[in-house]
mmCIF file of C-alpha atoms and ligand atoms in Angstrom:
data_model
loop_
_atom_site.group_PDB
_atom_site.id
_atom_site.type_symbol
_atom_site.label_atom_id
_atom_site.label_comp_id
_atom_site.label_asym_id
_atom_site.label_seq_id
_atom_site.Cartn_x
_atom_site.Cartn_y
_atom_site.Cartn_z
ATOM 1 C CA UNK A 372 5.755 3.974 33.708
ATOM 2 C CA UNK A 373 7.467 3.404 30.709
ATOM 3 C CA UNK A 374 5.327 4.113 27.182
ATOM 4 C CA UNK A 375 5.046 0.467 26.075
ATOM 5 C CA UNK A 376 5.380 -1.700 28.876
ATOM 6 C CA UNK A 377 3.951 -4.752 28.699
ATOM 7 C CA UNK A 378 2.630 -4.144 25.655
ATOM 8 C CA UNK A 379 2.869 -6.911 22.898
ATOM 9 C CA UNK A 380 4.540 -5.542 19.739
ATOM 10 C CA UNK A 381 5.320 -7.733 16.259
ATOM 11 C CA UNK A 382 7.923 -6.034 13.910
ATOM 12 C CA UNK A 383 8.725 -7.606 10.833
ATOM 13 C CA UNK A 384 11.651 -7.782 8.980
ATOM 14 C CA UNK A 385 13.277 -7.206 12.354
ATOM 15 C CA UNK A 386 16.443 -9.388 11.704
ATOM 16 C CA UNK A 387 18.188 -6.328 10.656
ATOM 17 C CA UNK A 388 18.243 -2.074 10.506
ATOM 18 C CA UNK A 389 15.598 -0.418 10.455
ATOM 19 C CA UNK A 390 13.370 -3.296 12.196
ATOM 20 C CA UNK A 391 15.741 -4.451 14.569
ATOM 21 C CA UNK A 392 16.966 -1.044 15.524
ATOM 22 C CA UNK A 393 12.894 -0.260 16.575
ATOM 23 C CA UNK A 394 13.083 -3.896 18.742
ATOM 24 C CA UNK A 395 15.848 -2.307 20.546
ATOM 25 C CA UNK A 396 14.107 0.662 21.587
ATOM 26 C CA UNK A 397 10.602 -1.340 22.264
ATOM 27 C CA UNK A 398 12.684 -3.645 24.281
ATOM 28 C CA UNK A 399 13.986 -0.947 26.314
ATOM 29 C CA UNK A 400 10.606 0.914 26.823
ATOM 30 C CA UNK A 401 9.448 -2.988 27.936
ATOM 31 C CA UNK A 402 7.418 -3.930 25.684
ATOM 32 C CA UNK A 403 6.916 -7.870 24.972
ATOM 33 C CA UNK A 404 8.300 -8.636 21.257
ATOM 34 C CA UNK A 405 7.115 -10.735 18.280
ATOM 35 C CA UNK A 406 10.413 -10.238 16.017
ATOM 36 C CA UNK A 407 9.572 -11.682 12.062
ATOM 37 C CA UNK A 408 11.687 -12.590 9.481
ATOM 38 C CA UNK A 409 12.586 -14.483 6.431
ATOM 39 C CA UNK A 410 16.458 -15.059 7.350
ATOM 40 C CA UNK A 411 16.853 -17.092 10.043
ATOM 41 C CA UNK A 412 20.007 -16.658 10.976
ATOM 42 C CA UNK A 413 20.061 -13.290 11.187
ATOM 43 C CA UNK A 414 16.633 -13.100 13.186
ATOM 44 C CA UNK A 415 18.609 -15.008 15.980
ATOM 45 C CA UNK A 416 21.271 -13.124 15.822
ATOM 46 C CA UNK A 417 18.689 -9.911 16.407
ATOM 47 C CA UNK A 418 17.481 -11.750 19.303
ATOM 48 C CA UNK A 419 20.261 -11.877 21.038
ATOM 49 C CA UNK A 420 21.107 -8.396 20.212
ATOM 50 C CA UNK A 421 17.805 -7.010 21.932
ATOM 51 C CA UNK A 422 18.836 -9.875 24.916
ATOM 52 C CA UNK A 423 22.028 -7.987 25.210
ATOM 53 C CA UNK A 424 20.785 -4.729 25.331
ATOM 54 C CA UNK A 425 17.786 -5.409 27.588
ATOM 55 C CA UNK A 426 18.547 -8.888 29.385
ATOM 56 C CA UNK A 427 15.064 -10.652 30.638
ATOM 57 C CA UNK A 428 12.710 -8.610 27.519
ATOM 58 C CA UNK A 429 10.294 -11.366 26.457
ATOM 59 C CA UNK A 430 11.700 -11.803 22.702
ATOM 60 C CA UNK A 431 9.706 -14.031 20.624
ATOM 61 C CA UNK A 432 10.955 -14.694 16.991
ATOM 62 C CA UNK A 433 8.802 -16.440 14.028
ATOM 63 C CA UNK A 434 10.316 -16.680 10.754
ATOM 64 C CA UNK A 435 7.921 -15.598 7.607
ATOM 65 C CA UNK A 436 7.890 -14.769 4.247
ATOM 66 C CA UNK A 437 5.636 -11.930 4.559
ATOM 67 C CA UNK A 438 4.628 -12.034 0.949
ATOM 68 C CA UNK A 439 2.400 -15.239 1.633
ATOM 69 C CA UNK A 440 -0.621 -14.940 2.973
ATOM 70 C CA UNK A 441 -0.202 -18.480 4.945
ATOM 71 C CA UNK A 442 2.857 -17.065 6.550
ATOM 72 C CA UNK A 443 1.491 -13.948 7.825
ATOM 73 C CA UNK A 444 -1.320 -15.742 9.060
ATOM 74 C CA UNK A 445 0.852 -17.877 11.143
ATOM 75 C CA UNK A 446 2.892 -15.236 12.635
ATOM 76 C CA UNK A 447 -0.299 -13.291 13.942
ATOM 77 C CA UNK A 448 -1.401 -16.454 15.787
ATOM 78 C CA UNK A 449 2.418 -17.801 17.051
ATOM 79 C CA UNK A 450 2.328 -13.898 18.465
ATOM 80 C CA UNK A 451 -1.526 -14.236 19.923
ATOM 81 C CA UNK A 452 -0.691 -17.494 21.541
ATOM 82 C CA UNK A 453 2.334 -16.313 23.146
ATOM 83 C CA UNK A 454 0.646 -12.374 24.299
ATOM 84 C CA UNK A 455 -3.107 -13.190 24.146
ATOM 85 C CA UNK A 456 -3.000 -9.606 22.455
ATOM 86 C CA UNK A 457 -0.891 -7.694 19.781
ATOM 87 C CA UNK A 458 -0.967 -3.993 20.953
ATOM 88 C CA UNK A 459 1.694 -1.944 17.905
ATOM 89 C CA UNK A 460 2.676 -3.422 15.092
ATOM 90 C CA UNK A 461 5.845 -2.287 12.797
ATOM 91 C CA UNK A 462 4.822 -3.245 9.524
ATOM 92 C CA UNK A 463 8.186 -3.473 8.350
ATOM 93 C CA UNK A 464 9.876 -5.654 5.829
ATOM 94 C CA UNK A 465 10.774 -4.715 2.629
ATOM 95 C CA UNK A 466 13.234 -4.867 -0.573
ATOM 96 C CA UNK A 467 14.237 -1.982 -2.562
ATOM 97 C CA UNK A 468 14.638 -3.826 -6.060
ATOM 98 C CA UNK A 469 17.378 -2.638 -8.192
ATOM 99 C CA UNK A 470 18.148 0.302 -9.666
ATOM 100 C CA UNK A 471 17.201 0.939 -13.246
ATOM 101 C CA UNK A 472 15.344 3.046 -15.614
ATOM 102 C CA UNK A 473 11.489 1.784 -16.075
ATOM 103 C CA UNK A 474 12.555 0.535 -19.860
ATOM 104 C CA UNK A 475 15.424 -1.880 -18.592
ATOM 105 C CA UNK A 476 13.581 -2.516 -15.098
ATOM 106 C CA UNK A 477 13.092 -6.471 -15.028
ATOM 107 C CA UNK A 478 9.486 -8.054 -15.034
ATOM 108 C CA UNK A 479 10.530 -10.405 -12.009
ATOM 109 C CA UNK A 480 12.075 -7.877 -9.611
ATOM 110 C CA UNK A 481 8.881 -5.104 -9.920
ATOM 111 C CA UNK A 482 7.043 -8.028 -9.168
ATOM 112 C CA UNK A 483 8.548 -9.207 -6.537
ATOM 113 C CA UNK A 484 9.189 -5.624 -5.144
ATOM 114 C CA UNK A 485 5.375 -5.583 -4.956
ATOM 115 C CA UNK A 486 4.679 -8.971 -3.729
ATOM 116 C CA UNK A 487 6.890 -8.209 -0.450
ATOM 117 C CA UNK A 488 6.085 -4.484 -0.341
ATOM 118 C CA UNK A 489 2.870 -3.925 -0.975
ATOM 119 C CA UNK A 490 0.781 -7.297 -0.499
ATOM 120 C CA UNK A 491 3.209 -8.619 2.296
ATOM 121 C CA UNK A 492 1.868 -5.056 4.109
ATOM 122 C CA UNK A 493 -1.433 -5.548 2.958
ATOM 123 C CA UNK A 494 -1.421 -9.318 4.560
ATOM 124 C CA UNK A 495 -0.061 -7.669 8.126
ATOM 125 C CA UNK A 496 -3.000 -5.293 7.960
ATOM 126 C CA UNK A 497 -5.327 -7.655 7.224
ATOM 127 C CA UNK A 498 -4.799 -10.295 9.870
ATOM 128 C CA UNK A 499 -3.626 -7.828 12.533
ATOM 129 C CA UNK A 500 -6.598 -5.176 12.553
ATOM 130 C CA UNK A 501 -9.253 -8.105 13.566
ATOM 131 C CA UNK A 502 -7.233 -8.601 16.375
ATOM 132 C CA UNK A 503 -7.030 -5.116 17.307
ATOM 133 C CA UNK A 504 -10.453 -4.677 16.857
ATOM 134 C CA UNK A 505 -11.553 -7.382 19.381
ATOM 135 C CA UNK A 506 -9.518 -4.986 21.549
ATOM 136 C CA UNK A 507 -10.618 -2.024 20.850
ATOM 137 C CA UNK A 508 -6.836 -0.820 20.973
ATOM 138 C CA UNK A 509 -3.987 -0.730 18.219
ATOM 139 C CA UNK A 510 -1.535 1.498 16.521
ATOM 140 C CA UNK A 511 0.351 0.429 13.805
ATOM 141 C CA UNK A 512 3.640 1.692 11.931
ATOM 142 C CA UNK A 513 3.444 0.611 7.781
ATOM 143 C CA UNK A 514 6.849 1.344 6.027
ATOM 144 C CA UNK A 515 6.784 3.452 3.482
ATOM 145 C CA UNK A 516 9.432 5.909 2.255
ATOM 146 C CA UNK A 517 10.421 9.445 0.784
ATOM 147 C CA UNK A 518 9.864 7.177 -2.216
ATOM 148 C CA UNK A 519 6.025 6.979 -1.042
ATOM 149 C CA UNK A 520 5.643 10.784 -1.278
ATOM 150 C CA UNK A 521 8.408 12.034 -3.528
ATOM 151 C CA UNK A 522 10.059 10.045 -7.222
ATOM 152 C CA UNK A 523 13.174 8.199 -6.904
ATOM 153 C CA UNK A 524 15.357 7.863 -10.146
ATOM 154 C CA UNK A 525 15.993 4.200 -11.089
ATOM 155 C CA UNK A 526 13.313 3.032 -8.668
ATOM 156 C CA UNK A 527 9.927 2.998 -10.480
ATOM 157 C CA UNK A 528 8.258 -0.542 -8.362
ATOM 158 C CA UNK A 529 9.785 0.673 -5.260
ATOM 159 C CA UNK A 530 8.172 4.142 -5.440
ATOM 160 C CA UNK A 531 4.838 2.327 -6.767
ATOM 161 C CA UNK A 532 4.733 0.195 -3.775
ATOM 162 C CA UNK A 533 5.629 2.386 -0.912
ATOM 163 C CA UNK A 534 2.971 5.109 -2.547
ATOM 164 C CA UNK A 535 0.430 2.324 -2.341
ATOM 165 C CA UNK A 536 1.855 1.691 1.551
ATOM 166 C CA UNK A 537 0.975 5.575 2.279
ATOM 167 C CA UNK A 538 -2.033 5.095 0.266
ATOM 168 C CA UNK A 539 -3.552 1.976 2.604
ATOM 169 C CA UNK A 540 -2.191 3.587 5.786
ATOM 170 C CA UNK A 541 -4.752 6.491 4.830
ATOM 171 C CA UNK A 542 -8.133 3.873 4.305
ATOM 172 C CA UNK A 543 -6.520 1.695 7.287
ATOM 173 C CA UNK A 544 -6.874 5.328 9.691
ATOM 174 C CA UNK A 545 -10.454 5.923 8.182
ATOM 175 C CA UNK A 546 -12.142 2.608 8.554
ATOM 176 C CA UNK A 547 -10.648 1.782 11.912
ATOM 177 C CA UNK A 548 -9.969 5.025 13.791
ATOM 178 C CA UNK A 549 -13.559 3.836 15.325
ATOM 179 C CA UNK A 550 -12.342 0.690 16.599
ATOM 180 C CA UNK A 551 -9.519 2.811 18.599
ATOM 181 C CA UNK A 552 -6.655 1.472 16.117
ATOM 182 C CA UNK A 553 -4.410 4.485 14.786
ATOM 183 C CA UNK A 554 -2.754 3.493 11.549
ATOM 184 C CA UNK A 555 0.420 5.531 10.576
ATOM 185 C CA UNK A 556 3.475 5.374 8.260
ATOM 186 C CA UNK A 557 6.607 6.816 8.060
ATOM 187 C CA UNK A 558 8.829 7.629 5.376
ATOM 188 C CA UNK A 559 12.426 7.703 6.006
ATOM 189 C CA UNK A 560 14.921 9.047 3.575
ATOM 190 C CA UNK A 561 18.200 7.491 3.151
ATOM 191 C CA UNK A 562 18.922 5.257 6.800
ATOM 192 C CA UNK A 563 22.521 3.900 7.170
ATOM 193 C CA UNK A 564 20.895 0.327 7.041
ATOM 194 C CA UNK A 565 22.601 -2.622 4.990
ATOM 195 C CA UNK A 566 19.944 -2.113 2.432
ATOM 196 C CA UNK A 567 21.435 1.039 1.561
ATOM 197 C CA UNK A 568 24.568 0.235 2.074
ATOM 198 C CA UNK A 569 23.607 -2.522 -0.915
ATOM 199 C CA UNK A 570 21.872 0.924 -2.635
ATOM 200 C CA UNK A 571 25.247 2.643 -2.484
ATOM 201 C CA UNK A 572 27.292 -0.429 -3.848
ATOM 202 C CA UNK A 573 24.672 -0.219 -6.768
ATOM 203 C CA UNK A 574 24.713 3.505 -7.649
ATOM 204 C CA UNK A 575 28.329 3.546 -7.602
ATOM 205 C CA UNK A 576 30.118 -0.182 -7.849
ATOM 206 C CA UNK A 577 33.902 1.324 -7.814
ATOM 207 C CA UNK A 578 33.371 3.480 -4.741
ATOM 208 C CA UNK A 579 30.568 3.457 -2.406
ATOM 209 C CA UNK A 580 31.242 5.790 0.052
ATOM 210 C CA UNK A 581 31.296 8.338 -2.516
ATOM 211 C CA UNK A 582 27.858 7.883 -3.330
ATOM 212 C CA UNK A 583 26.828 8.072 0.404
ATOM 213 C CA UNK A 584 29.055 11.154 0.660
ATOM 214 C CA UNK A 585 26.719 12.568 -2.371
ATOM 215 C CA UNK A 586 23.402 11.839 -0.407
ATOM 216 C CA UNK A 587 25.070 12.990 2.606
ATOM 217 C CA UNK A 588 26.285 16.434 0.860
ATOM 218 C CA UNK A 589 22.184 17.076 -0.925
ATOM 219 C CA UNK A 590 20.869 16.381 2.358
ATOM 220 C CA UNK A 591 20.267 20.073 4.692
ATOM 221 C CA UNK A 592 21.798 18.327 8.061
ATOM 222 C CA UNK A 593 24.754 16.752 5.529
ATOM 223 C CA UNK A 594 24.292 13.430 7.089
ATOM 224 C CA UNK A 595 22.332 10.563 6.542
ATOM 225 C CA UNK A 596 20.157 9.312 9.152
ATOM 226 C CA UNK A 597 20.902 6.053 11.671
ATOM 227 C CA UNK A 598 18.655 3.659 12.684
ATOM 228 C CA UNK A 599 17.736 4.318 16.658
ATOM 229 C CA UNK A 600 16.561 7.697 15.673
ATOM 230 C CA UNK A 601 14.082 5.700 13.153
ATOM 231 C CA UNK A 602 13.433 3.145 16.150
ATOM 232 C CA UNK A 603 12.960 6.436 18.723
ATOM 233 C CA UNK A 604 9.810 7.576 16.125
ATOM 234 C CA UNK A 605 8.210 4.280 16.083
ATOM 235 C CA UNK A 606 7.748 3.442 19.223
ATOM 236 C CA UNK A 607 6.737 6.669 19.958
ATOM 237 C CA UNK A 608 3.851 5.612 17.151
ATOM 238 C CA UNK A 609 3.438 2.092 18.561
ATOM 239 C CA UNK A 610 2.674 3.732 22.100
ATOM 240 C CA UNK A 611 -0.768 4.961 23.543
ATOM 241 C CA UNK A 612 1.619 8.505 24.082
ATOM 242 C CA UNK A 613 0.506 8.367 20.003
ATOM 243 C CA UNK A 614 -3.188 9.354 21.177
ATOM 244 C CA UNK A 615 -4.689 11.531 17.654
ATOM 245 C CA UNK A 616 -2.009 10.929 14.709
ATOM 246 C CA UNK A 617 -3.944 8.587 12.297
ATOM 247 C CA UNK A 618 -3.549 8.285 8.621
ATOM 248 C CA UNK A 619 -0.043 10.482 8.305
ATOM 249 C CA UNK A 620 3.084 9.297 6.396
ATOM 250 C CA UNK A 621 5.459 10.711 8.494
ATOM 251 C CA UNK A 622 8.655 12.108 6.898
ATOM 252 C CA UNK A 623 12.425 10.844 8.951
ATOM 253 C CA UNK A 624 15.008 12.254 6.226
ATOM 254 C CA UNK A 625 16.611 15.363 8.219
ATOM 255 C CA UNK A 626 13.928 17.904 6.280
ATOM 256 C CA UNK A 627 15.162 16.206 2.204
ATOM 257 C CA UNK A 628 11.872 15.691 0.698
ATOM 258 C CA UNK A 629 11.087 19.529 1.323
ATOM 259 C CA UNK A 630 13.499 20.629 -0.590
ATOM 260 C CA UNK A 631 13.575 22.296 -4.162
ATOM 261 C CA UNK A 632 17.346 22.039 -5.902
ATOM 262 C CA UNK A 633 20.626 22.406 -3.649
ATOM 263 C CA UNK A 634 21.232 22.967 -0.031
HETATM 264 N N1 NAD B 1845 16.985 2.320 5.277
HETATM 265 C C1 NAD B 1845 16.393 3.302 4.675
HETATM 266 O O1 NAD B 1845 17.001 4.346 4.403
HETATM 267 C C2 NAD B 1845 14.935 3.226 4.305
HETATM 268 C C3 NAD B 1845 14.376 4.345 3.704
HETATM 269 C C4 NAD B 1845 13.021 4.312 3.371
HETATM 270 C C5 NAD B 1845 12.268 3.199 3.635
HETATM 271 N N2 NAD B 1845 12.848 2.102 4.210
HETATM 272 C C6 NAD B 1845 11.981 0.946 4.425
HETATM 273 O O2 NAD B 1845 12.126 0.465 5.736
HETATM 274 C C7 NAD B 1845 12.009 -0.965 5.741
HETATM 275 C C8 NAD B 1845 13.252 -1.565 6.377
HETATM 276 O O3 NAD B 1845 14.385 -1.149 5.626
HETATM 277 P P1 NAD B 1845 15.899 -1.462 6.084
HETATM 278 O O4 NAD B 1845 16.729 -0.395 5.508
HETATM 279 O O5 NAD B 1845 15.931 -1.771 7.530
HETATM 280 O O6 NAD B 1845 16.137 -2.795 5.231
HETATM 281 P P2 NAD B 1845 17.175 -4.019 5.479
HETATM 282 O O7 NAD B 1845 17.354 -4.679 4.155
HETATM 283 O O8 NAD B 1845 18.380 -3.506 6.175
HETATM 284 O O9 NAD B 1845 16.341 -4.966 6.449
HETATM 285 C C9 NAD B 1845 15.111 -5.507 5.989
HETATM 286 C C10 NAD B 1845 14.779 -6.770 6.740
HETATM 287 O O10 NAD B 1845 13.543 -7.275 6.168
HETATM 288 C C11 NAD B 1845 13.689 -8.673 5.923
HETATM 289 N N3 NAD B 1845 12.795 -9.051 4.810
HETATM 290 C C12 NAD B 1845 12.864 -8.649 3.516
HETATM 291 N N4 NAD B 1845 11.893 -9.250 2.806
HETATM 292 C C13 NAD B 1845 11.197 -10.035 3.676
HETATM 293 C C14 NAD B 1845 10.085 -10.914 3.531
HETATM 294 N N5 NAD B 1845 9.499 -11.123 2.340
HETATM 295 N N6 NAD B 1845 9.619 -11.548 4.630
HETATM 296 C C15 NAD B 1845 10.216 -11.369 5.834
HETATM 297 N N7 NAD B 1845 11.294 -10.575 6.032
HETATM 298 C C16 NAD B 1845 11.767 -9.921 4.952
HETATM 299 C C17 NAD B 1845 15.161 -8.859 5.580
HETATM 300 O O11 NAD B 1845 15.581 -10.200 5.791
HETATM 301 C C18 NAD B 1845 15.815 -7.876 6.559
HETATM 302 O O12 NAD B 1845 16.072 -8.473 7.804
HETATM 303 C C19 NAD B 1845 11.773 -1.382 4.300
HETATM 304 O O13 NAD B 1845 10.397 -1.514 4.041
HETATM 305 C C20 NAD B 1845 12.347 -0.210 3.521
HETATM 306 O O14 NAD B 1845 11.777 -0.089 2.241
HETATM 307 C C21 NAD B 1845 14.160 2.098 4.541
#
């Protein structure tokens, strides 16, 4: 029997890479979907992407601005109603920022970094783990980053959020390993997702692809990594096959973060 089927499984930020990429593969491995977002049209558009791939999954999308408390609240009940039970949860959505030394970093975007970041994954874990604890039964995937366990130049709230995301994930795994919920979070380096495709236009305006040739060349597999083989880890996380991993930030960047100067 397949690792997640029937299981009920909200993502957010699923209208797009890294999120919608992990919907594929939960779809696939049958479990029954809550997909969240803030952009509609794109969230529809990811629905009928995961329909495509895996006609008849049970697809349910709600859209949310994860940063507001009233929101999140709102998609954990539209996704009870509909399962009776939320089983994994992808803890997903998030914004890098921009990219710009701490002196010339904007008030505004830090904030907002951590609004969506941090307290939008603090509101997830805080309305989903009372449900999972009525069930005795949950794992849970927060995003973090390389940035959550390593610095990142020109990215000061980003790597202060997603440090605070591996930080939670650790008190999430110690007050509710009990309650049978495993709480885990992994930290991918650079993803071929269209937020770092926006990361590349940043670093280098005139020509891209040369900056994702650069990350490519510093990484040790000289590639950067696609989204199914992110997907492919968190379901494996989401599933009961994820039986003692609890409180890890789990690194997806092809060995980067190890290393010490050139490769
Ligand atoms: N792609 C990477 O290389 C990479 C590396 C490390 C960490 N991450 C993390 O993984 C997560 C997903 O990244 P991605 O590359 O797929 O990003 P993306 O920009 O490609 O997709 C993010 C999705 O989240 C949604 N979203 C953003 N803010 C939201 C909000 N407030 N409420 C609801 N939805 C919202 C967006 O609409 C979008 O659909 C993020 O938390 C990111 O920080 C990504």
């Amino acid at each position: 029997m397949s690792s997640l089927k029937d299981r009920s499984v909200v993502i957010t930020g699923a209208a797009m890479g890294l999120g919608l990429a992990t919907a594929k593969v939960c779809a696939e491995k049958g479990a029954n979907l809550t997909l969240v977002d803030f952009n509609e049209t794109a969230l529809e558009a990811a629905k009928e992407e995961v329909l495509k791939a895996t006609p008849g999954a049970r697809v349910l999308t709600i859209i949310a601005d994860v940063s507001k408390e009233e929101a999140v609240k709102n998609y954990v009940d539209a996704a009870l109603k509909e399962y009776s039970r939320i089983d994994g949860f992808y803890n997903n959505a998030g914004i890098e920022g921009r990219q710009a030394p701490v002196t010339e970093y904007d008030l505004a975007v830090f904030e907002k970094v951590i609004d969506i970041n941090l307290y939008g994954v603090y509101f997830g874990l805080r309305y989903i783990i009372p449900v999972m604890q009525k069930q005795q039964y949950g794992r849970i995937v927060n995003a973090a980053s390389v940035g959550g366990i390593r610095g990142v130049m020109n990215q000061m709230p980003y790597v202060a959020s997603k440090h605070a995301v591996s930080g939670m994930t650790k008190n999430a795994a110690l007050e509710y390993g009990r309650d049978g919920i495993l709480t885990n979070a992994i930290a991918p380096g650079a993803i071929l997702t269209p937020m770092v495709a926006e990361a590349f236009k940043q670093i280098n305006p005139a020509d891209p692809k040369a900056a994702e040739a650069d990350y490519a060349k510093a990484n040790p597999t000289k590639r950067l990594g696609l989204p199914e083989e992110v997907g492919k880890l968190v379901a494996f996380l989401l599933s009961d096959e994820c039986s003692y991993i609890n409180g890890q930030t789990i690194a997806i960047d092809g060995g980067q973060s190890n290393s010490y100067g050139n490769v």
